[in-house]
XYZ file of C-alpha atoms in Angstrom:
616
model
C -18.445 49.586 2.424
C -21.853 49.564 3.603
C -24.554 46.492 3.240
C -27.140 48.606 0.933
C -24.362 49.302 -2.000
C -23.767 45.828 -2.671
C -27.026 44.619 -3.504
C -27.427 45.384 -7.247
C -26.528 42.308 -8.734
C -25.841 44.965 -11.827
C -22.420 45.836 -9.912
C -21.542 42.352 -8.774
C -18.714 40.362 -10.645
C -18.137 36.855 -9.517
C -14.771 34.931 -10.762
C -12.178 32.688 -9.748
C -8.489 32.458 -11.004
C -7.204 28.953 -13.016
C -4.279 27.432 -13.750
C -2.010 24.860 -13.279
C 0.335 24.137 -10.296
C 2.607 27.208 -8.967
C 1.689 29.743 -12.022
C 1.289 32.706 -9.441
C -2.900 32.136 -8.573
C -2.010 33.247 -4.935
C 0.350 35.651 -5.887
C -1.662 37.550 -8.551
C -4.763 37.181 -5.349
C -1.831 39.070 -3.560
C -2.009 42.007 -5.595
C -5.644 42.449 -6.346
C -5.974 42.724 -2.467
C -3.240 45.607 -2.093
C -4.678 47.630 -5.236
C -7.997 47.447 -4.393
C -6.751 48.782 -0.771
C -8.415 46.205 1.411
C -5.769 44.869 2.780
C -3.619 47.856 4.432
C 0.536 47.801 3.451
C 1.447 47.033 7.140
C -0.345 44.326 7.256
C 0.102 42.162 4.172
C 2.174 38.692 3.853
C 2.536 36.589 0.978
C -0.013 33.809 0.273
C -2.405 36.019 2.140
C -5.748 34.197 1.566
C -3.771 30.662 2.347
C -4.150 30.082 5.726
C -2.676 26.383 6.765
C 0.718 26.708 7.416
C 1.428 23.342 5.112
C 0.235 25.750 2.329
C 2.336 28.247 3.463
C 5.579 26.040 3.664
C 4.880 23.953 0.297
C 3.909 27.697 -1.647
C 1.093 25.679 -2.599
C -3.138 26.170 -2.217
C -4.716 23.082 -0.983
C -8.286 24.692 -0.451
C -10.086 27.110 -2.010
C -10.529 30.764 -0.924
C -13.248 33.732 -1.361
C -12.948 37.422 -0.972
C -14.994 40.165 -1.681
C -13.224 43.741 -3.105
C -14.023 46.949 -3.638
C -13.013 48.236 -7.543
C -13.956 51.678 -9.353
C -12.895 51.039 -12.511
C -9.975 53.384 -13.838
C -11.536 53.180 -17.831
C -13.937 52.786 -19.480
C -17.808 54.221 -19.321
C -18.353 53.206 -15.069
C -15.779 55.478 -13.573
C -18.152 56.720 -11.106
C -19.306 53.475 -10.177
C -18.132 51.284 -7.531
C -18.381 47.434 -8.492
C -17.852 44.226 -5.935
C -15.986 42.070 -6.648
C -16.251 38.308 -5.667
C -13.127 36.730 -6.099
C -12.222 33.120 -5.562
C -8.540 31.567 -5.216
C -8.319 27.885 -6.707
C -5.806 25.082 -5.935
C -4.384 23.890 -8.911
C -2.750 20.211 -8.371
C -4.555 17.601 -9.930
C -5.982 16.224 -6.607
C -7.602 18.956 -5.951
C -10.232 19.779 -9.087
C -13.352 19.157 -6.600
C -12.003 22.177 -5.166
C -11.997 24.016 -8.600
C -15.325 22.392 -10.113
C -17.356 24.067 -6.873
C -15.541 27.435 -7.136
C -16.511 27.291 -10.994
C -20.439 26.635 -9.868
C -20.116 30.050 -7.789
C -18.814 32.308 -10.827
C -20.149 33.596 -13.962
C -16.214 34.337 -15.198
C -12.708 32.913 -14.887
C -9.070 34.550 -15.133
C -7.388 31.609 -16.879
C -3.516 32.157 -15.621
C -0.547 31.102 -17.946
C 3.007 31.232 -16.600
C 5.228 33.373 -19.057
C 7.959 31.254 -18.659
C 6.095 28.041 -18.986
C 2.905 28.182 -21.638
C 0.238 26.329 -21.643
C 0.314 22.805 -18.914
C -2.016 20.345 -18.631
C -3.749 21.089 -15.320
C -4.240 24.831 -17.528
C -6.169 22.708 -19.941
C -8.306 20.569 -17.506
C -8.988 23.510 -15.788
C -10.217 25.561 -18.971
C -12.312 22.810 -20.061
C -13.811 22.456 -16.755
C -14.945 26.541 -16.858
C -16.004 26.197 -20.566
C -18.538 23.176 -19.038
C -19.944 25.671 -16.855
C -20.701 28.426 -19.382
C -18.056 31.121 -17.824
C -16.079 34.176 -19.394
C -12.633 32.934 -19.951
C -10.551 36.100 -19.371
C -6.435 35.193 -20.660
C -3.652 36.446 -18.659
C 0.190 35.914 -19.201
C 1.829 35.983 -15.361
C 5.464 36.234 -14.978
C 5.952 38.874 -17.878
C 8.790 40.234 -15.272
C 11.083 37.305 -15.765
C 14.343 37.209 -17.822
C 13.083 33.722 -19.767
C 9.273 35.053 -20.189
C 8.078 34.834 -23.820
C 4.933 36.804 -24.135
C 4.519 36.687 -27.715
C 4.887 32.547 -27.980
C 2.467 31.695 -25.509
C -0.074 34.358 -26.051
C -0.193 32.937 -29.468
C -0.746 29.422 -28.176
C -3.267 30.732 -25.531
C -5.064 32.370 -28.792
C -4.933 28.602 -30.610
C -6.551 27.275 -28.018
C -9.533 29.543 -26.790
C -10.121 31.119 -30.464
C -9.100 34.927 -29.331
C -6.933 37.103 -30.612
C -3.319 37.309 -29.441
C -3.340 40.776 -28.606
C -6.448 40.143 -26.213
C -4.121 38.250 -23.540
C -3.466 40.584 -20.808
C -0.067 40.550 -19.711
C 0.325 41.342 -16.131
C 3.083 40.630 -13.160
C 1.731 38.931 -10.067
C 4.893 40.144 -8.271
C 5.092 43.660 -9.517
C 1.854 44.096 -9.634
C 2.248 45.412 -13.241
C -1.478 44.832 -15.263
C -3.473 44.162 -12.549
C -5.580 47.324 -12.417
C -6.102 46.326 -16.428
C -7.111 43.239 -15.215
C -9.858 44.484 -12.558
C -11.127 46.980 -15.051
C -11.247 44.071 -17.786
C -13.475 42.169 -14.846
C -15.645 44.193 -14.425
C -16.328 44.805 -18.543
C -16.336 41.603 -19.951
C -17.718 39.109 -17.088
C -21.697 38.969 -17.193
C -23.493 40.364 -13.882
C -25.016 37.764 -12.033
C -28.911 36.991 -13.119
C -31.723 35.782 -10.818
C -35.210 36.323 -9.530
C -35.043 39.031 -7.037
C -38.397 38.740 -5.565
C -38.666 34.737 -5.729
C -37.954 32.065 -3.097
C -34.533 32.550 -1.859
C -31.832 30.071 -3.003
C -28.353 29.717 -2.187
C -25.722 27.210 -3.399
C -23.538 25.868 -0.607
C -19.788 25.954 -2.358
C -17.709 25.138 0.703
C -17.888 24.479 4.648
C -15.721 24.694 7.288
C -15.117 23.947 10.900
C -14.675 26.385 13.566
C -13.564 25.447 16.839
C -15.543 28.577 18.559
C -18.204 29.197 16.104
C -19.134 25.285 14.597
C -19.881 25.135 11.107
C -18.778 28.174 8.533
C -21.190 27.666 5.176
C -19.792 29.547 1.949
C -22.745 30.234 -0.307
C -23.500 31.745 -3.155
C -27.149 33.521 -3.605
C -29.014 32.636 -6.596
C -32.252 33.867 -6.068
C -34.145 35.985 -3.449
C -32.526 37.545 -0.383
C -31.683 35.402 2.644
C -31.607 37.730 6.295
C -29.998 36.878 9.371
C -31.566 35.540 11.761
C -34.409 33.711 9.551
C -34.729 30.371 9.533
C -33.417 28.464 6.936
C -34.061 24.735 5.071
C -31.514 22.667 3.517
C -33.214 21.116 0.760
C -31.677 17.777 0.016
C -31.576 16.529 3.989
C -34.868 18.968 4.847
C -33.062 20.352 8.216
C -33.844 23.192 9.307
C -31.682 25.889 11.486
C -31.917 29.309 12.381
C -29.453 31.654 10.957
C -26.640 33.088 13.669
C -25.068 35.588 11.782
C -24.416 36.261 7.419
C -21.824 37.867 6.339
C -19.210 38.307 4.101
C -15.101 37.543 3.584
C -13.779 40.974 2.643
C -11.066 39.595 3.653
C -11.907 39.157 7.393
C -15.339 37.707 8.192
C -17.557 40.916 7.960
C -21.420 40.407 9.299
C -23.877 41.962 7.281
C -27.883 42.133 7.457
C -29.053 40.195 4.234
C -27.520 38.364 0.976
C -29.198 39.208 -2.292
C -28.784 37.734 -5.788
C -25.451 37.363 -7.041
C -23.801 37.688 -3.559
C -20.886 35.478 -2.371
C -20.964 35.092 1.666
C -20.989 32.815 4.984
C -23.509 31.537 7.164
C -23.267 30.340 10.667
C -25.804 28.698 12.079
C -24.063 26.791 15.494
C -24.311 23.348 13.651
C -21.327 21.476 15.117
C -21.018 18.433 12.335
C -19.890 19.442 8.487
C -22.200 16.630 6.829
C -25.041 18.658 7.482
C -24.049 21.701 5.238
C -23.278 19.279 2.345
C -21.427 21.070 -0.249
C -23.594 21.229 -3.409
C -26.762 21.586 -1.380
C -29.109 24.037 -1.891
C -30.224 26.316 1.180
C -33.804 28.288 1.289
C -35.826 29.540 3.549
C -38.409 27.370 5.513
C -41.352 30.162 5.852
C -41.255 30.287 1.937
C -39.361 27.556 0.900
C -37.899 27.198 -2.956
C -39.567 23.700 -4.866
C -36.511 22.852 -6.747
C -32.838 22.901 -6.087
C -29.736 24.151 -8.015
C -27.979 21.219 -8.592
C -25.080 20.770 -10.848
C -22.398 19.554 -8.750
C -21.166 15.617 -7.812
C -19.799 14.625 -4.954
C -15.861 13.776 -5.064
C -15.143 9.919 -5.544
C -12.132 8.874 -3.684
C -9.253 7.590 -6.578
C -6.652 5.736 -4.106
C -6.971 3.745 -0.927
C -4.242 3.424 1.815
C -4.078 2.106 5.210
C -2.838 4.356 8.041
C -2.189 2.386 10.993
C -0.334 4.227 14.731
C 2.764 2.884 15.317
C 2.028 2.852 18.784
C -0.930 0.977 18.699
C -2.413 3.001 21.662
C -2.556 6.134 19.709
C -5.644 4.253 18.030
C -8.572 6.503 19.868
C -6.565 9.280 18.851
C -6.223 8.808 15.113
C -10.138 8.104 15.199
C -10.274 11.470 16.398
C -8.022 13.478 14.732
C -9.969 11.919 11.420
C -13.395 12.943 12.859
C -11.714 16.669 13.197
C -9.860 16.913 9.813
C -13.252 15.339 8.215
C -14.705 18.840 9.089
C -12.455 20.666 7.122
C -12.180 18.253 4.056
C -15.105 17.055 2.980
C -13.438 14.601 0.327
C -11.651 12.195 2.746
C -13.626 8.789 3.348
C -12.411 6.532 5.573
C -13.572 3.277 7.721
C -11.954 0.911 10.711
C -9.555 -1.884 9.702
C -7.223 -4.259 11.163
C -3.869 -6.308 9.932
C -2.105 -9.204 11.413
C 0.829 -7.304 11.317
C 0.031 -3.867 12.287
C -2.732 -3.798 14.381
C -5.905 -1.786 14.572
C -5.911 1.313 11.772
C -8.022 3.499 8.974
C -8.698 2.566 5.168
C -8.892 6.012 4.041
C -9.431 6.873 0.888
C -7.859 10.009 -1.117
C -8.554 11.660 -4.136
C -4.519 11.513 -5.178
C -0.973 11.382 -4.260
C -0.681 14.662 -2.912
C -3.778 14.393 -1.327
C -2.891 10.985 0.282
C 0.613 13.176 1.814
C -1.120 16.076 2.685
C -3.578 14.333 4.820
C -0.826 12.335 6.487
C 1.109 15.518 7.431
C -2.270 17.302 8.371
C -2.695 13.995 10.787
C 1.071 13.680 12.266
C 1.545 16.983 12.613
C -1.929 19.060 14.522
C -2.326 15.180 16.451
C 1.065 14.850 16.832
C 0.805 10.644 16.574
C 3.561 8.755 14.149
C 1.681 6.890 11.162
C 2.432 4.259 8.910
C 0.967 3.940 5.647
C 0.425 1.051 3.526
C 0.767 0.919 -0.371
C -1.698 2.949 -1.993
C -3.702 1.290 -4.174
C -7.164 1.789 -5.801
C -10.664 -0.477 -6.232
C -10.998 -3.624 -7.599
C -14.191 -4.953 -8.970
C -14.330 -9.196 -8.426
C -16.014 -11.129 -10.038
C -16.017 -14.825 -9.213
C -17.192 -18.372 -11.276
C -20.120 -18.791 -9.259
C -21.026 -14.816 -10.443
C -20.960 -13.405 -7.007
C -19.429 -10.275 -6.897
C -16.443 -8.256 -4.930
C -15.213 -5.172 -4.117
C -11.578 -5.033 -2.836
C -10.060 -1.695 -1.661
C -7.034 -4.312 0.088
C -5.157 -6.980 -0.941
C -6.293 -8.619 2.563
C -9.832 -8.739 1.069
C -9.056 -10.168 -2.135
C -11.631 -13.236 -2.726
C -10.001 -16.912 -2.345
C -12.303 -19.637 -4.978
C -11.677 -19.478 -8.695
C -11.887 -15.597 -10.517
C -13.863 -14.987 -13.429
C -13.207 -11.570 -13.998
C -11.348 -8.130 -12.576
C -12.118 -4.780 -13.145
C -9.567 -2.342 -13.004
C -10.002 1.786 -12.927
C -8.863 3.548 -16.043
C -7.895 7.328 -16.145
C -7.946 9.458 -19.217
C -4.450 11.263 -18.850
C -3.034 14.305 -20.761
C 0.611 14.978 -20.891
C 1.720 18.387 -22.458
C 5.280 18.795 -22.965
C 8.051 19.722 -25.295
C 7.684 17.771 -28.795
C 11.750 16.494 -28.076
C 9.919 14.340 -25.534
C 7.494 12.700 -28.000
C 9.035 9.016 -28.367
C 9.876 8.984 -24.690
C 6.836 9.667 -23.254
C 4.927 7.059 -25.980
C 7.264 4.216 -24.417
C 6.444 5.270 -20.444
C 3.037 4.867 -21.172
C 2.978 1.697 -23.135
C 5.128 0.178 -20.563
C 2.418 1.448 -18.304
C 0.048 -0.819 -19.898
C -1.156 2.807 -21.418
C -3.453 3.558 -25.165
C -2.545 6.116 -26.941
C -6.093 8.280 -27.372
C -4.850 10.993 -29.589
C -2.088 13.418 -30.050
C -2.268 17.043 -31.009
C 0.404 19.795 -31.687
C -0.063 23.074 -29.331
C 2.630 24.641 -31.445
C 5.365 24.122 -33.585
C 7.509 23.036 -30.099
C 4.953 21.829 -27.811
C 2.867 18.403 -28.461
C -0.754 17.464 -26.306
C -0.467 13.150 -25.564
C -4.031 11.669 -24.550
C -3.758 8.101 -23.059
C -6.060 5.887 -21.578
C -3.787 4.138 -18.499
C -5.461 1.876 -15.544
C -5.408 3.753 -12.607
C -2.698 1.650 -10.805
C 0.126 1.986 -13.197
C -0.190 5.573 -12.519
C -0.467 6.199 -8.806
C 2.960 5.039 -7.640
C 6.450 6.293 -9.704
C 4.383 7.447 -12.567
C 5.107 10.756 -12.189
C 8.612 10.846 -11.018
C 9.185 8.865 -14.126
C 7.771 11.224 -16.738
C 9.280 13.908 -15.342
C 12.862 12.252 -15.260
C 12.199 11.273 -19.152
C 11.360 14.286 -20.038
C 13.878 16.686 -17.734
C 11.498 18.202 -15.644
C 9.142 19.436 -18.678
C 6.152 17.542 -18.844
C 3.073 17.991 -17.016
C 0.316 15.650 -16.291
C -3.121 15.754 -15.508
C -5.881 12.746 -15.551
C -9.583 12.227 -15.169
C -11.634 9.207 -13.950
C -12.926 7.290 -17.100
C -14.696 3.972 -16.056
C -13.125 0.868 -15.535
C -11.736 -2.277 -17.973
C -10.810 -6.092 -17.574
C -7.780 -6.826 -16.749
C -5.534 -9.942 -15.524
C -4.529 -9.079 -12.110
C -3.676 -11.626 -9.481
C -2.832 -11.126 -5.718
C 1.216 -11.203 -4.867
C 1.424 -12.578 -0.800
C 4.762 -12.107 0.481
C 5.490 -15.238 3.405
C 7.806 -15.289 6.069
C 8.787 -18.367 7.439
C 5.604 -20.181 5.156
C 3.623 -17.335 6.762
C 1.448 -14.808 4.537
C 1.992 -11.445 6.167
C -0.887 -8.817 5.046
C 0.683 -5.771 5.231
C 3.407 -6.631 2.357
C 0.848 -8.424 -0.019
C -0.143 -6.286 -3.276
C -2.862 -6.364 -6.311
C -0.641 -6.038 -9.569
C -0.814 -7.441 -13.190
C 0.262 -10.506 -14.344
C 2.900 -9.653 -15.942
C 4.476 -7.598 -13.191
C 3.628 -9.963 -10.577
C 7.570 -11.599 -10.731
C 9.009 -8.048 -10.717
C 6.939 -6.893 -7.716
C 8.129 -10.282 -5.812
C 11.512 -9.959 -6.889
C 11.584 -6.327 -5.468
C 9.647 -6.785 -1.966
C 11.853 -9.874 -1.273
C 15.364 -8.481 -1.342
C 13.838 -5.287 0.690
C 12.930 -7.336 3.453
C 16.271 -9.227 3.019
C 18.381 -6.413 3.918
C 15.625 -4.684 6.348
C 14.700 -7.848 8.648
C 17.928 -8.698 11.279
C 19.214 -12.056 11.304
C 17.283 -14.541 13.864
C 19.230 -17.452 15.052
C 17.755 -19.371 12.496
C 17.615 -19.237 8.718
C 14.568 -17.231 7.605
C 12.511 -17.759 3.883
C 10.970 -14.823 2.340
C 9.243 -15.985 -0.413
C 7.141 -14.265 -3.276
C 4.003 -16.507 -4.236
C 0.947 -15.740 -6.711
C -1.405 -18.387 -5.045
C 0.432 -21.274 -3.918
C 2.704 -21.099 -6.752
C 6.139 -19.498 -5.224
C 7.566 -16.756 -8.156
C 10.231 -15.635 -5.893
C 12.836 -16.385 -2.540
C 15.697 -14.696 -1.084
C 16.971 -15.500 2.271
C 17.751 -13.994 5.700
C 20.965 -15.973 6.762
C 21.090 -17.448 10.601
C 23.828 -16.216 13.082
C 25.985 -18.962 14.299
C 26.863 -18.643 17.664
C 30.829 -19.221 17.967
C 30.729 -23.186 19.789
C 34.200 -23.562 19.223
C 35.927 -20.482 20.807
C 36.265 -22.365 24.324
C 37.824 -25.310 21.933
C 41.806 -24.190 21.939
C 43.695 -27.241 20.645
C 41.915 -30.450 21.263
C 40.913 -33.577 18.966
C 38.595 -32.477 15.868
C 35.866 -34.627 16.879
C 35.664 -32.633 20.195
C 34.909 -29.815 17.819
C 32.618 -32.090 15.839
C 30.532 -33.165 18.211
C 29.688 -29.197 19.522
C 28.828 -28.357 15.879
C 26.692 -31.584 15.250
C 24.768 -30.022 18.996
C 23.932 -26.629 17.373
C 23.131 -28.206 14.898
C 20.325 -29.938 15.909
C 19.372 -26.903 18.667
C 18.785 -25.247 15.506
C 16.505 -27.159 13.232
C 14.476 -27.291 16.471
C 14.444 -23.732 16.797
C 13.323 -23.652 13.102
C 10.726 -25.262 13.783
C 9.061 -23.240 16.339
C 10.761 -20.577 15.478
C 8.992 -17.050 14.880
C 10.371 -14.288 12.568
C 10.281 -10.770 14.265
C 10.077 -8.057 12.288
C 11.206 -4.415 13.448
C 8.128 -2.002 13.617
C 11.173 0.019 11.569
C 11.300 -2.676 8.348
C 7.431 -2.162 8.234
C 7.720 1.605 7.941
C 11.092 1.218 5.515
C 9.418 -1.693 3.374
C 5.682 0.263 3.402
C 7.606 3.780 2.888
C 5.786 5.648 0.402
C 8.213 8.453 0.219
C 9.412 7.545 -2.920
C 5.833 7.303 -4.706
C 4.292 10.354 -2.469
C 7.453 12.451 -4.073
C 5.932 12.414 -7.608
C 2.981 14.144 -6.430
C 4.973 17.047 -5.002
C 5.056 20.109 -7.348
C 8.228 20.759 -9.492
């Protein structure tokens, strides 16, 4: 396809594809590539456009991917013509939406993607409302219509309830078979609007996404809005005013194809050598310094990290490493924060913060697995506004910086969650989420089986078991999605966790009040069975302040004084035991408790709470 014919915006169709978690996005992407014939038989593999292999083993899209293709539609009144199309492939877990939300800014339509089997979920929903926010074409499509338990009819119906179309205008296609996907290209290119911009004004381009190439520094993913932007021109990012020249343009179609220009409407890549990913900021706006543009495009935030962990080496001299294995992944996912933090217990390590569960697992994977260094990671938990007596004020990301003095007030994070799931569920659900601390916000039927839950829940409640628990409660059925919604007071207080009268960081934890005895409870008889018996009897105690809520103890091995003793007078025997006995409250006393790097990583394990964020 040669440079000239794609630079009508009149035959340029930009879209992505939505819907919730492992509904056949990458799948359907599959397809599209094989029957528009740009990517040859031989050499296609499932999950094409996903190129990690983490995506590849979990079957699920982490970030983001464009591709241009070639269509001639097979109906309708442009049979001769031959459209581009600019297609983008969206994540769909809940962590991921800032991928989504700067896909959307890039489109002027969106294939909303409903499994057959499954209807409607409630990452579908968030997604739909997020494209509806951004003024796109909403084009319905039923996936899966190949499957024994597909039902068509039902959730075409309940797609129709919800966007206010008809039923019969949901396209019914097979990801797999590739049955309805031609339909689907031709529908593309009828109903999505051509892109719209000034031709002959100041070129601008919105930066959607940026990634780092070991060879080639910096790849920018743009989208033109106005103008025409040539290689080799020198171009101006407008919210930093840097300037760089341009290396090469060019566009995914759906190997990195260098072209001569980018005109309105067009979907491509820049390189311009830069080595460091901050500097094409995603949401920026990019025009050219000889005739530079006065305003920019605007209309995207920044993601704001949702959950905090530590990550800490377990051999502390793999500490320069994790810096830089950080620094690299940083390049590639713009999302991750993360600053330099020490604990008593574990040494020198990262606060990073994460936009989710998943996220928080992915990025430790990413970390262990392309550095190859072994990672603990603390609890996760989320930010804390203080507020003390004397009105200065705190922000706590870890329970090691909570404030000591007398506490006015804490502010908690509160999420606006939907749960869709089958209306059998109802009075299950309801007592989750007021156990949860939740409010119910409102509750709406779908259809006459399937019921939409709204609740307001603090942030906390939600980031550990959450998950795993709705989906046990409700067999599997329920989905969840949630969105940041301010923050509330709340009575939390700190739970330390003392060995031997000694606080030790790593184990302490920010929780409510009224969970504070159930948290001690727990962490105590964890460490009871994970730390080995000393020679002397160890504490573990549970204490909100310097009140103690909670003890077990870690029982003392007695050496045997009185094997040597065969026969004898008792008081022989006596007088050993009376010996130890005082050998031992010595050794109390100076005494320290050593705790196996291995309890740490058992007793900090986040296994259990990283599972709910895996998909089902």
């Amino acid at each position: 396809m040669t440079t000239p014919a794609a630079t009508d915006p009149a035959r340029i169709r930009n879209f992505c594809i939505i819907a919730h978690i492992d509904h056949g996005k990458s799948t359907l992407a599959d397809r599209m590539l094989e029957v528009t014939g740009i990517v040859e038989g031989r050499n296609m593999r499932a999950q094409y456009l996903d190129r990690m292999d983490i995506e590849r083993e979990r079957g699920i899209t982490i970030k983001a991917q464009n591709v241009r293709l070639p269509w001639t539609p097979r109906s309708g009144a442009d049979t001769s013509t031959e459209f581009v199309l600019d297609m983008i492939d969206t994540p769909g877990h809940v962590d991921f939406t800032y991928e989504v939300s700067r896909s959307l800014a890039a489109c002027e339509g969106a294939v909303l993607l409903v499994d057959a089997a499954q209807g409607i979920e409630a990452q579908t929903l968030a997604n739909l409302y997020l494209a509806l926010e951004n003024d796109l074409t909403i084009i319905p499509v039923l996936n899966k219509i190949d499957l024994p338990a597909a039902q068509p009819e039902k959730y075409a119906a309940e797609i129709a309830h919800i966007i206010g179309c008809d039923p019969d205008d949901v396209l019914r296609v097979s990801g797999k078979t590739g049955v309805g996907v031609p339909e689907l290209l031709d529908r593309i290119v009828t109903d999505i609007p051509a892109p719209t911009g000034v031709a002959e004004g100041p070129a601008r381009a919105m930066i959607f996404d940026s990634v780092y190439d070991i060879y080639r520094g910096v790849i920018t993913y743009v989208r033109v809005v106005d103008g025409r932007i040539a290689a080799r021109e020198r171009i101006k990012m407008m919210s930093t005013g840097a300037t760089h020249e341009l290396l090469e343009i060019g566009v995914i179609s759906p190997e990195p194809k260098p072209v001569d220009s980018l005109g309105v409407g067009e979907v491509g890549y820049f390189i311009t050598g830069v080595k460091d990913v901050r500097q094409s900021r995603v949401g920026d706006t990019v025009t050219l310094q000889h005739k530079p543009a006065t305003e920019s495009i605007g209309g995207y935030r920044d993601p704001r990290p949702m959950v905090y962990s530590g990550l800490y080496p377990i051999d502390g001299s793999e500490y320069p490493l994790l810096r830089e294995a950080l620094d690299k992944l940083l390049l590639n996912d713009a999302a991750l924060t993360y600053e330099p933090e020490t604990s008593a217990a574990l040494g020198f390590g990262f606060r990073v913060g994460f936009l989710g569960l998943l996220h928080l697992e992915i990025v430790r994977e990413r970390l262990e697995r392309e550095a190859g260094i072994s990672l603990i990671s603390t609890a996760p938990n989320v930010v804390y506004r203080v507020i003390m007596e004397d009105g200065t004020e705190h922000t706590v990301t870890n329970p090691s910086d909570w404030p000591e003095g007398k506490i006015d007030k804490v502010f908690e994070p509160i999420v606006n969650a939907t749960i869709i799931a089958p209306s059998d569920y109802t009075g299950a659900i309801m007592e989750l989420c007021q156990g949860r601390r939740g409010q119910l916000g409102g509750m709406d039927y779908l259809s006459e089986s399937r019921v939409e839950l709204r609740y307001t829940l603090p942030l906390g409640e939600i980031i550990f078991d959450f998950f795993d628990a709705l989906k046990s409660r409700t067999r599997g059925y329920a989905s969840l999605d949630y969105q940041e919604a301010g923050e509330q007071e709340s009575s939390l207080v700190k739970v330390d966790i003392l060995l031997q009268g000694e606080a030790v960081d790593a184990f302490s934890a920010i929780v409510h009040k009224d969970k504070a005895y159930s948290y001690g409870v727990m962490m105590a008889g964890k460490l009871r069975e994970l730390i080995p018996r000393q020679q002397f009897e160890v504490p573990i105690q549970a204490a909100v302040g310097s009140r103690v809520i909670a003890r077990e103890t870690v029982r003392a091995i007695r050496k045997d004084v009185l094997a040597k003793c065969y026969g004898g007078d008792i008081t022989r025997k006596r007088k050993l035991l009376e010996k130890q006995k005082e050998g031992k409250k010595r050794m109390k006393m100076v005494g320290r408790v050593e705790v196996p790097q291995e309890a740490f990583v058992a007793a900090l394990s986040t296994n259990e709470s990283t599972a709910s964020a895996k998909p089902k």
